[in-house]
Short mmCIF file of N, CA, C and O in Angstrom, two decimals:
data_model
loop_
_atom_site.label_atom_id
_atom_site.label_comp_id
_atom_site.label_asym_id
_atom_site.label_seq_id
_atom_site.Cartn_x
_atom_site.Cartn_y
_atom_site.Cartn_z
N MET A 929 15.86 -73.69 29.00
CA MET A 929 14.46 -73.72 29.35
C MET A 929 13.74 -74.66 28.40
O MET A 929 13.89 -74.57 27.18
N GLU A 930 12.93 -75.54 28.93
CA GLU A 930 12.20 -76.51 28.14
C GLU A 930 11.00 -75.85 27.47
O GLU A 930 10.29 -75.05 28.06
N LYS A 931 10.79 -76.21 26.20
CA LYS A 931 9.65 -75.67 25.46
C LYS A 931 8.44 -76.56 25.72
O LYS A 931 8.47 -77.75 25.44
N THR A 932 7.38 -75.96 26.25
CA THR A 932 6.20 -76.76 26.58
C THR A 932 4.91 -76.20 25.99
O THR A 932 3.85 -76.78 26.20
N THR A 933 4.97 -75.10 25.26
CA THR A 933 3.77 -74.49 24.71
C THR A 933 3.77 -74.61 23.19
O THR A 933 4.79 -74.42 22.55
N THR A 934 2.62 -74.91 22.64
CA THR A 934 2.47 -75.00 21.20
C THR A 934 1.83 -73.71 20.71
O THR A 934 0.87 -73.21 21.30
N LEU A 935 2.35 -73.18 19.63
CA LEU A 935 1.84 -71.95 19.04
C LEU A 935 1.38 -72.29 17.63
O LEU A 935 2.18 -72.74 16.80
N ASN A 936 0.10 -72.12 17.34
CA ASN A 936 -0.43 -72.38 16.00
C ASN A 936 -0.62 -71.06 15.29
O ASN A 936 -1.27 -70.15 15.82
N LEU A 937 -0.07 -70.94 14.10
CA LEU A 937 -0.14 -69.70 13.33
C LEU A 937 -0.73 -69.96 11.96
O LEU A 937 -0.51 -71.00 11.36
N ARG A 938 -1.44 -68.97 11.43
CA ARG A 938 -1.90 -69.01 10.05
C ARG A 938 -1.15 -67.91 9.31
O ARG A 938 -1.22 -66.74 9.69
N VAL A 939 -0.41 -68.31 8.30
CA VAL A 939 0.33 -67.35 7.49
C VAL A 939 0.15 -67.70 6.02
O VAL A 939 -0.25 -68.81 5.67
N SER A 940 0.46 -66.77 5.16
CA SER A 940 0.39 -66.99 3.72
C SER A 940 1.36 -68.11 3.36
O SER A 940 2.51 -68.11 3.79
N PRO A 941 0.92 -69.07 2.56
CA PRO A 941 1.82 -70.15 2.15
C PRO A 941 3.08 -69.63 1.45
O PRO A 941 4.17 -70.17 1.65
N ASN A 942 2.94 -68.56 0.66
CA ASN A 942 4.11 -68.00 -0.03
C ASN A 942 5.11 -67.40 0.96
O ASN A 942 6.32 -67.57 0.81
N VAL A 943 4.60 -66.70 1.96
CA VAL A 943 5.48 -66.11 2.97
C VAL A 943 6.19 -67.22 3.74
O VAL A 943 7.40 -67.15 3.97
N LYS A 944 5.45 -68.24 4.12
CA LYS A 944 6.03 -69.37 4.86
C LYS A 944 7.14 -70.02 4.05
O LYS A 944 8.25 -70.25 4.54
N GLN A 945 6.87 -70.30 2.78
CA GLN A 945 7.85 -70.96 1.92
C GLN A 945 9.09 -70.09 1.74
O GLN A 945 10.22 -70.58 1.82
N SER A 946 8.89 -68.80 1.52
CA SER A 946 10.02 -67.89 1.34
C SER A 946 10.85 -67.79 2.61
O SER A 946 12.09 -67.80 2.56
N ALA A 947 10.18 -67.69 3.76
CA ALA A 947 10.90 -67.61 5.03
C ALA A 947 11.66 -68.90 5.30
O ALA A 947 12.82 -68.87 5.74
N GLU A 948 11.04 -70.04 5.01
CA GLU A 948 11.72 -71.33 5.21
C GLU A 948 12.96 -71.43 4.33
O GLU A 948 13.98 -71.97 4.77
N SER A 949 12.88 -70.90 3.14
CA SER A 949 14.03 -70.93 2.23
C SER A 949 15.20 -70.14 2.81
O SER A 949 16.34 -70.61 2.83
N VAL A 950 14.92 -68.94 3.31
CA VAL A 950 15.96 -68.10 3.91
C VAL A 950 16.50 -68.77 5.17
O VAL A 950 17.72 -68.87 5.37
N LEU A 951 15.59 -69.22 6.04
CA LEU A 951 16.01 -69.84 7.29
C LEU A 951 16.83 -71.10 7.05
O LEU A 951 17.79 -71.39 7.77
N SER A 952 16.48 -71.86 6.03
CA SER A 952 17.22 -73.08 5.69
C SER A 952 18.66 -72.73 5.34
O SER A 952 19.59 -73.42 5.77
N LYS A 953 18.85 -71.67 4.59
CA LYS A 953 20.20 -71.22 4.22
C LYS A 953 21.00 -70.81 5.45
O LYS A 953 22.21 -70.92 5.49
N LEU A 954 20.29 -70.30 6.46
CA LEU A 954 20.93 -69.89 7.71
C LEU A 954 21.09 -71.06 8.68
O LEU A 954 21.75 -70.92 9.71
N GLY A 955 20.44 -72.18 8.37
CA GLY A 955 20.51 -73.34 9.26
C GLY A 955 19.66 -73.18 10.51
O GLY A 955 19.96 -73.75 11.55
N ILE A 956 18.58 -72.40 10.40
CA ILE A 956 17.72 -72.14 11.56
C ILE A 956 16.32 -72.68 11.28
O ILE A 956 15.69 -72.27 10.31
N PRO A 957 15.82 -73.59 12.11
CA PRO A 957 14.43 -74.06 11.94
C PRO A 957 13.44 -72.92 12.19
O PRO A 957 13.71 -71.98 12.94
N MET A 958 12.28 -72.99 11.53
CA MET A 958 11.25 -71.97 11.69
C MET A 958 10.89 -71.76 13.15
O MET A 958 10.76 -70.63 13.61
N SER A 959 10.73 -72.85 13.90
CA SER A 959 10.33 -72.73 15.31
C SER A 959 11.39 -71.97 16.12
O SER A 959 11.05 -71.16 16.99
N THR A 960 12.65 -72.17 15.78
CA THR A 960 13.73 -71.46 16.48
C THR A 960 13.69 -69.98 16.13
O THR A 960 13.87 -69.11 16.99
N ALA A 961 13.46 -69.67 14.86
CA ALA A 961 13.40 -68.27 14.43
C ALA A 961 12.26 -67.53 15.13
O ALA A 961 12.43 -66.40 15.59
N ILE A 962 11.10 -68.18 15.22
CA ILE A 962 9.96 -67.55 15.90
C ILE A 962 10.27 -67.38 17.38
O ILE A 962 9.98 -66.33 17.96
N ASP A 963 10.90 -68.37 17.98
CA ASP A 963 11.29 -68.29 19.39
C ASP A 963 12.28 -67.14 19.60
O ASP A 963 12.17 -66.37 20.57
N MET A 964 13.24 -66.99 18.67
CA MET A 964 14.21 -65.89 18.76
C MET A 964 13.49 -64.54 18.68
O MET A 964 13.78 -63.62 19.45
N TYR A 965 12.55 -64.43 17.76
CA TYR A 965 11.80 -63.18 17.59
C TYR A 965 11.01 -62.83 18.84
O TYR A 965 11.05 -61.69 19.33
N LEU A 966 10.31 -63.81 19.39
CA LEU A 966 9.52 -63.56 20.61
C LEU A 966 10.42 -63.18 21.78
O LEU A 966 10.08 -62.31 22.59
N ASN A 967 11.58 -63.82 21.89
CA ASN A 967 12.53 -63.47 22.95
C ASN A 967 13.03 -62.04 22.80
O ASN A 967 13.21 -61.33 23.80
N GLN A 968 13.25 -61.59 21.57
CA GLN A 968 13.68 -60.21 21.35
C GLN A 968 12.59 -59.22 21.77
O GLN A 968 12.89 -58.17 22.33
N ILE A 969 11.34 -59.57 21.52
CA ILE A 969 10.24 -58.71 21.97
C ILE A 969 10.26 -58.61 23.49
O ILE A 969 10.12 -57.52 24.05
N VAL A 970 10.46 -59.73 24.16
CA VAL A 970 10.50 -59.74 25.62
C VAL A 970 11.69 -58.93 26.12
O VAL A 970 11.56 -58.11 27.04
N LEU A 971 12.86 -59.12 25.51
CA LEU A 971 14.07 -58.44 25.97
C LEU A 971 14.05 -56.93 25.72
O LEU A 971 14.50 -56.15 26.55
N THR A 972 13.52 -56.53 24.57
CA THR A 972 13.57 -55.11 24.22
C THR A 972 12.28 -54.36 24.54
O THR A 972 12.27 -53.14 24.60
N GLY A 973 11.19 -55.11 24.71
CA GLY A 973 9.91 -54.46 24.97
C GLY A 973 9.33 -53.79 23.74
O GLY A 973 8.49 -52.90 23.85
N GLU A 974 9.78 -54.21 22.56
CA GLU A 974 9.27 -53.60 21.35
C GLU A 974 9.36 -54.57 20.18
O GLU A 974 10.08 -55.56 20.22
N ILE A 975 8.60 -54.26 19.14
CA ILE A 975 8.69 -55.01 17.90
C ILE A 975 9.85 -54.41 17.13
O ILE A 975 9.98 -53.20 17.02
N LEU A 976 10.70 -55.26 16.57
CA LEU A 976 11.95 -54.79 16.01
C LEU A 976 11.87 -54.34 14.55
O LEU A 976 12.86 -54.33 13.85
N PHE A 977 10.71 -53.97 14.11
CA PHE A 977 10.56 -53.38 12.79
C PHE A 977 9.46 -52.34 12.88
O PHE A 977 8.61 -52.40 13.76
N VAL A 978 9.50 -51.39 12.00
CA VAL A 978 8.52 -50.32 12.01
C VAL A 978 7.28 -50.78 11.26
O VAL A 978 7.37 -51.27 10.14
N ALA A 979 6.14 -50.66 11.88
CA ALA A 979 4.87 -51.00 11.25
C ALA A 979 4.12 -49.70 10.99
O ALA A 979 3.55 -49.11 11.90
N THR A 980 4.16 -49.24 9.74
CA THR A 980 3.50 -47.99 9.39
C THR A 980 2.65 -48.18 8.15
O THR A 980 2.91 -49.07 7.34
N LEU A 981 1.66 -47.34 8.01
CA LEU A 981 0.86 -47.33 6.79
C LEU A 981 1.60 -46.53 5.73
O LEU A 981 2.21 -45.50 6.03
N LEU A 982 1.56 -47.02 4.50
CA LEU A 982 2.15 -46.25 3.42
C LEU A 982 1.32 -44.99 3.22
O LEU A 982 0.10 -45.03 3.30
N LYS A 983 1.99 -43.90 2.96
CA LYS A 983 1.29 -42.65 2.72
C LYS A 983 0.84 -42.60 1.27
O LYS A 983 1.64 -42.74 0.36
N THR A 984 -0.46 -42.41 1.08
CA THR A 984 -1.01 -42.33 -0.27
C THR A 984 -0.77 -40.93 -0.81
O THR A 984 -1.12 -39.94 -0.17
N PRO A 985 -0.17 -40.84 -2.00
CA PRO A 985 0.03 -39.51 -2.58
C PRO A 985 -1.31 -38.80 -2.77
O PRO A 985 -2.31 -39.43 -3.14
N ALA A 986 -1.35 -37.50 -2.51
CA ALA A 986 -2.59 -36.73 -2.62
C ALA A 986 -3.20 -36.85 -4.02
O ALA A 986 -4.41 -36.82 -4.17
N SER A 987 -2.34 -37.04 -5.03
CA SER A 987 -2.84 -37.10 -6.41
C SER A 987 -3.72 -38.32 -6.68
O SER A 987 -4.45 -38.35 -7.66
N VAL A 988 -3.65 -39.34 -5.80
CA VAL A 988 -4.49 -40.53 -5.98
C VAL A 988 -5.29 -40.88 -4.73
O VAL A 988 -5.93 -41.92 -4.67
N ASN A 989 -5.28 -40.02 -3.74
CA ASN A 989 -6.00 -40.27 -2.49
C ASN A 989 -7.45 -39.80 -2.63
O ASN A 989 -7.76 -38.62 -2.46
N THR A 990 -8.35 -40.74 -2.93
CA THR A 990 -9.74 -40.38 -3.17
C THR A 990 -10.43 -39.83 -1.93
O THR A 990 -11.44 -39.14 -2.05
N ALA A 991 -9.89 -40.12 -0.75
CA ALA A 991 -10.49 -39.59 0.48
C ALA A 991 -10.35 -38.06 0.54
O ALA A 991 -11.08 -37.40 1.28
N MET A 992 -9.42 -37.52 -0.24
CA MET A 992 -9.18 -36.07 -0.22
C MET A 992 -9.76 -35.38 -1.46
O MET A 992 -9.52 -34.21 -1.69
N MET A 993 -10.49 -36.12 -2.30
CA MET A 993 -11.01 -35.56 -3.55
C MET A 993 -12.52 -35.39 -3.51
O MET A 993 -13.21 -36.11 -2.81
N THR A 994 -12.98 -34.46 -4.32
CA THR A 994 -14.42 -34.31 -4.51
C THR A 994 -14.86 -35.36 -5.54
O THR A 994 -14.02 -35.93 -6.26
N ASN A 995 -16.16 -35.59 -5.63
CA ASN A 995 -16.67 -36.52 -6.64
C ASN A 995 -16.28 -36.08 -8.05
O ASN A 995 -15.98 -36.91 -8.91
N GLU A 996 -16.28 -34.78 -8.28
CA GLU A 996 -15.92 -34.26 -9.60
C GLU A 996 -14.45 -34.56 -9.92
O GLU A 996 -14.12 -34.92 -11.05
N GLU A 997 -13.58 -34.41 -8.94
CA GLU A 997 -12.15 -34.70 -9.16
C GLU A 997 -11.94 -36.19 -9.45
O GLU A 997 -11.16 -36.55 -10.34
N ILE A 998 -12.64 -37.04 -8.72
CA ILE A 998 -12.54 -38.48 -8.96
C ILE A 998 -13.03 -38.81 -10.37
O ILE A 998 -12.37 -39.54 -11.12
N HIS A 999 -14.17 -38.25 -10.74
CA HIS A 999 -14.74 -38.49 -12.06
C HIS A 999 -13.77 -38.04 -13.15
O HIS A 999 -13.55 -38.75 -14.15
N ALA A 1000 -13.17 -36.87 -12.99
CA ALA A 1000 -12.22 -36.35 -13.98
C ALA A 1000 -11.01 -37.27 -14.11
O ALA A 1000 -10.55 -37.54 -15.22
N LYS A 1001 -10.51 -37.77 -13.00
CA LYS A 1001 -9.36 -38.68 -13.04
C LYS A 1001 -9.73 -39.99 -13.74
O LYS A 1001 -8.94 -40.54 -14.52
N LEU A 1002 -10.92 -40.50 -13.46
CA LEU A 1002 -11.37 -41.72 -14.12
C LEU A 1002 -11.49 -41.51 -15.63
O LEU A 1002 -11.06 -42.35 -16.43
N GLN A 1003 -12.09 -40.38 -16.03
CA GLN A 1003 -12.23 -40.09 -17.46
C GLN A 1003 -10.88 -39.98 -18.15
O GLN A 1003 -10.68 -40.49 -19.25
N LYS A 1004 -9.92 -39.34 -17.48
CA LYS A 1004 -8.57 -39.23 -18.03
C LYS A 1004 -7.94 -40.61 -18.17
O LYS A 1004 -7.30 -40.94 -19.17
N GLY A 1005 -8.17 -41.47 -17.16
CA GLY A 1005 -7.64 -42.83 -17.21
C GLY A 1005 -8.22 -43.63 -18.37
O GLY A 1005 -7.50 -44.34 -19.07
N TYR A 1006 -9.53 -43.50 -18.57
CA TYR A 1006 -10.17 -44.20 -19.69
C TYR A 1006 -9.59 -43.71 -21.02
O TYR A 1006 -9.30 -44.50 -21.92
N ALA A 1007 -9.43 -42.38 -21.15
CA ALA A 1007 -8.88 -41.81 -22.39
C ALA A 1007 -7.45 -42.29 -22.62
O ALA A 1007 -7.07 -42.64 -23.74
N ASP A 1008 -6.64 -42.32 -21.56
CA ASP A 1008 -5.27 -42.81 -21.68
C ASP A 1008 -5.24 -44.27 -22.12
O ASP A 1008 -4.45 -44.66 -22.98
N ALA A 1009 -6.11 -45.09 -21.53
CA ALA A 1009 -6.16 -46.51 -21.88
C ALA A 1009 -6.55 -46.68 -23.35
O ALA A 1009 -5.94 -47.49 -24.07
N GLU A 1010 -7.55 -45.93 -23.80
CA GLU A 1010 -7.97 -46.03 -25.19
C GLU A 1010 -6.87 -45.57 -26.15
O GLU A 1010 -6.73 -46.09 -27.25
N ALA A 1011 -6.05 -44.62 -25.72
CA ALA A 1011 -4.96 -44.11 -26.56
C ALA A 1011 -3.71 -44.99 -26.47
O ALA A 1011 -2.71 -44.72 -27.15
N GLY A 1012 -3.74 -46.01 -25.61
CA GLY A 1012 -2.58 -46.89 -25.46
C GLY A 1012 -1.51 -46.34 -24.55
O GLY A 1012 -0.40 -46.86 -24.48
N ASN A 1013 -1.81 -45.27 -23.85
CA ASN A 1013 -0.86 -44.66 -22.91
C ASN A 1013 -0.99 -45.39 -21.57
O ASN A 1013 -1.67 -44.92 -20.66
N VAL A 1014 -0.36 -46.56 -21.45
CA VAL A 1014 -0.51 -47.40 -20.26
C VAL A 1014 0.86 -47.87 -19.78
O VAL A 1014 1.83 -47.87 -20.52
N THR A 1015 0.91 -48.28 -18.52
CA THR A 1015 2.10 -48.85 -17.90
C THR A 1015 1.68 -50.14 -17.21
O THR A 1015 0.62 -50.19 -16.59
N SER A 1016 2.51 -51.15 -17.29
CA SER A 1016 2.15 -52.43 -16.66
C SER A 1016 2.11 -52.27 -15.15
O SER A 1016 2.84 -51.47 -14.57
N ALA A 1017 1.26 -53.06 -14.52
CA ALA A 1017 1.15 -53.04 -13.06
C ALA A 1017 2.49 -53.38 -12.42
O ALA A 1017 2.87 -52.81 -11.40
N ALA A 1018 3.24 -54.31 -13.01
CA ALA A 1018 4.54 -54.70 -12.45
C ALA A 1018 5.49 -53.50 -12.37
O ALA A 1018 6.18 -53.32 -11.37
N LYS A 1019 5.50 -52.67 -13.42
CA LYS A 1019 6.36 -51.48 -13.41
C LYS A 1019 5.90 -50.46 -12.37
O LYS A 1019 6.70 -49.84 -11.69
N VAL A 1020 4.58 -50.30 -12.25
CA VAL A 1020 4.04 -49.35 -11.27
C VAL A 1020 4.41 -49.78 -9.85
O VAL A 1020 4.89 -48.98 -9.05
N PHE A 1021 4.19 -51.07 -9.53
CA PHE A 1021 4.50 -51.55 -8.19
C PHE A 1021 6.00 -51.50 -7.91
O PHE A 1021 6.42 -51.21 -6.79
N ALA A 1022 6.83 -51.76 -8.91
CA ALA A 1022 8.28 -51.67 -8.73
C ALA A 1022 8.67 -50.23 -8.38
O ALA A 1022 9.50 -50.00 -7.50
N LYS A 1023 8.04 -49.27 -9.04
CA LYS A 1023 8.34 -47.86 -8.76
C LYS A 1023 7.88 -47.48 -7.35
O LYS A 1023 8.58 -46.76 -6.64
N ILE A 1024 6.71 -47.98 -6.93
CA ILE A 1024 6.21 -47.70 -5.59
C ILE A 1024 7.18 -48.26 -4.55
O ILE A 1024 7.54 -47.58 -3.58
N ARG A 1025 7.64 -49.50 -4.74
CA ARG A 1025 8.59 -50.10 -3.80
C ARG A 1025 9.90 -49.32 -3.76
O ARG A 1025 10.51 -49.16 -2.72
N GLU A 1026 10.32 -48.82 -4.91
CA GLU A 1026 11.55 -48.05 -5.02
C GLU A 1026 11.47 -46.76 -4.20
O GLU A 1026 12.43 -46.31 -3.62
N ASN A 1027 10.27 -46.18 -4.14
CA ASN A 1027 10.08 -44.90 -3.45
C ASN A 1027 9.80 -45.05 -1.96
O ASN A 1027 9.72 -44.06 -1.25
N HIS A 1028 9.61 -46.28 -1.47
CA HIS A 1028 9.30 -46.46 -0.05
C HIS A 1028 10.35 -47.26 0.61
O HIS A 1028 10.91 -48.11 0.55
#
């Protein structure tokens, strides 16, 4: 089947570069990969990955807290920071990824 439609996409430059790197190793042009993905949607009638929201732990979900609980958590955070009881963001995010 001849390709006659142009598809313009806006994506994060980092995502594009990372995807191109992987696809290059596989010997697949980006346009072919996108075409393959769209064909799979047509063939299966579904998106082939799960799209879900991460569940926020109740201990940090401010939507489930009173103003007093939020204030107490903030005060504890300030006290921990002043005492040097801190963890780098990189370690925190690595742990979150590990658990999901």
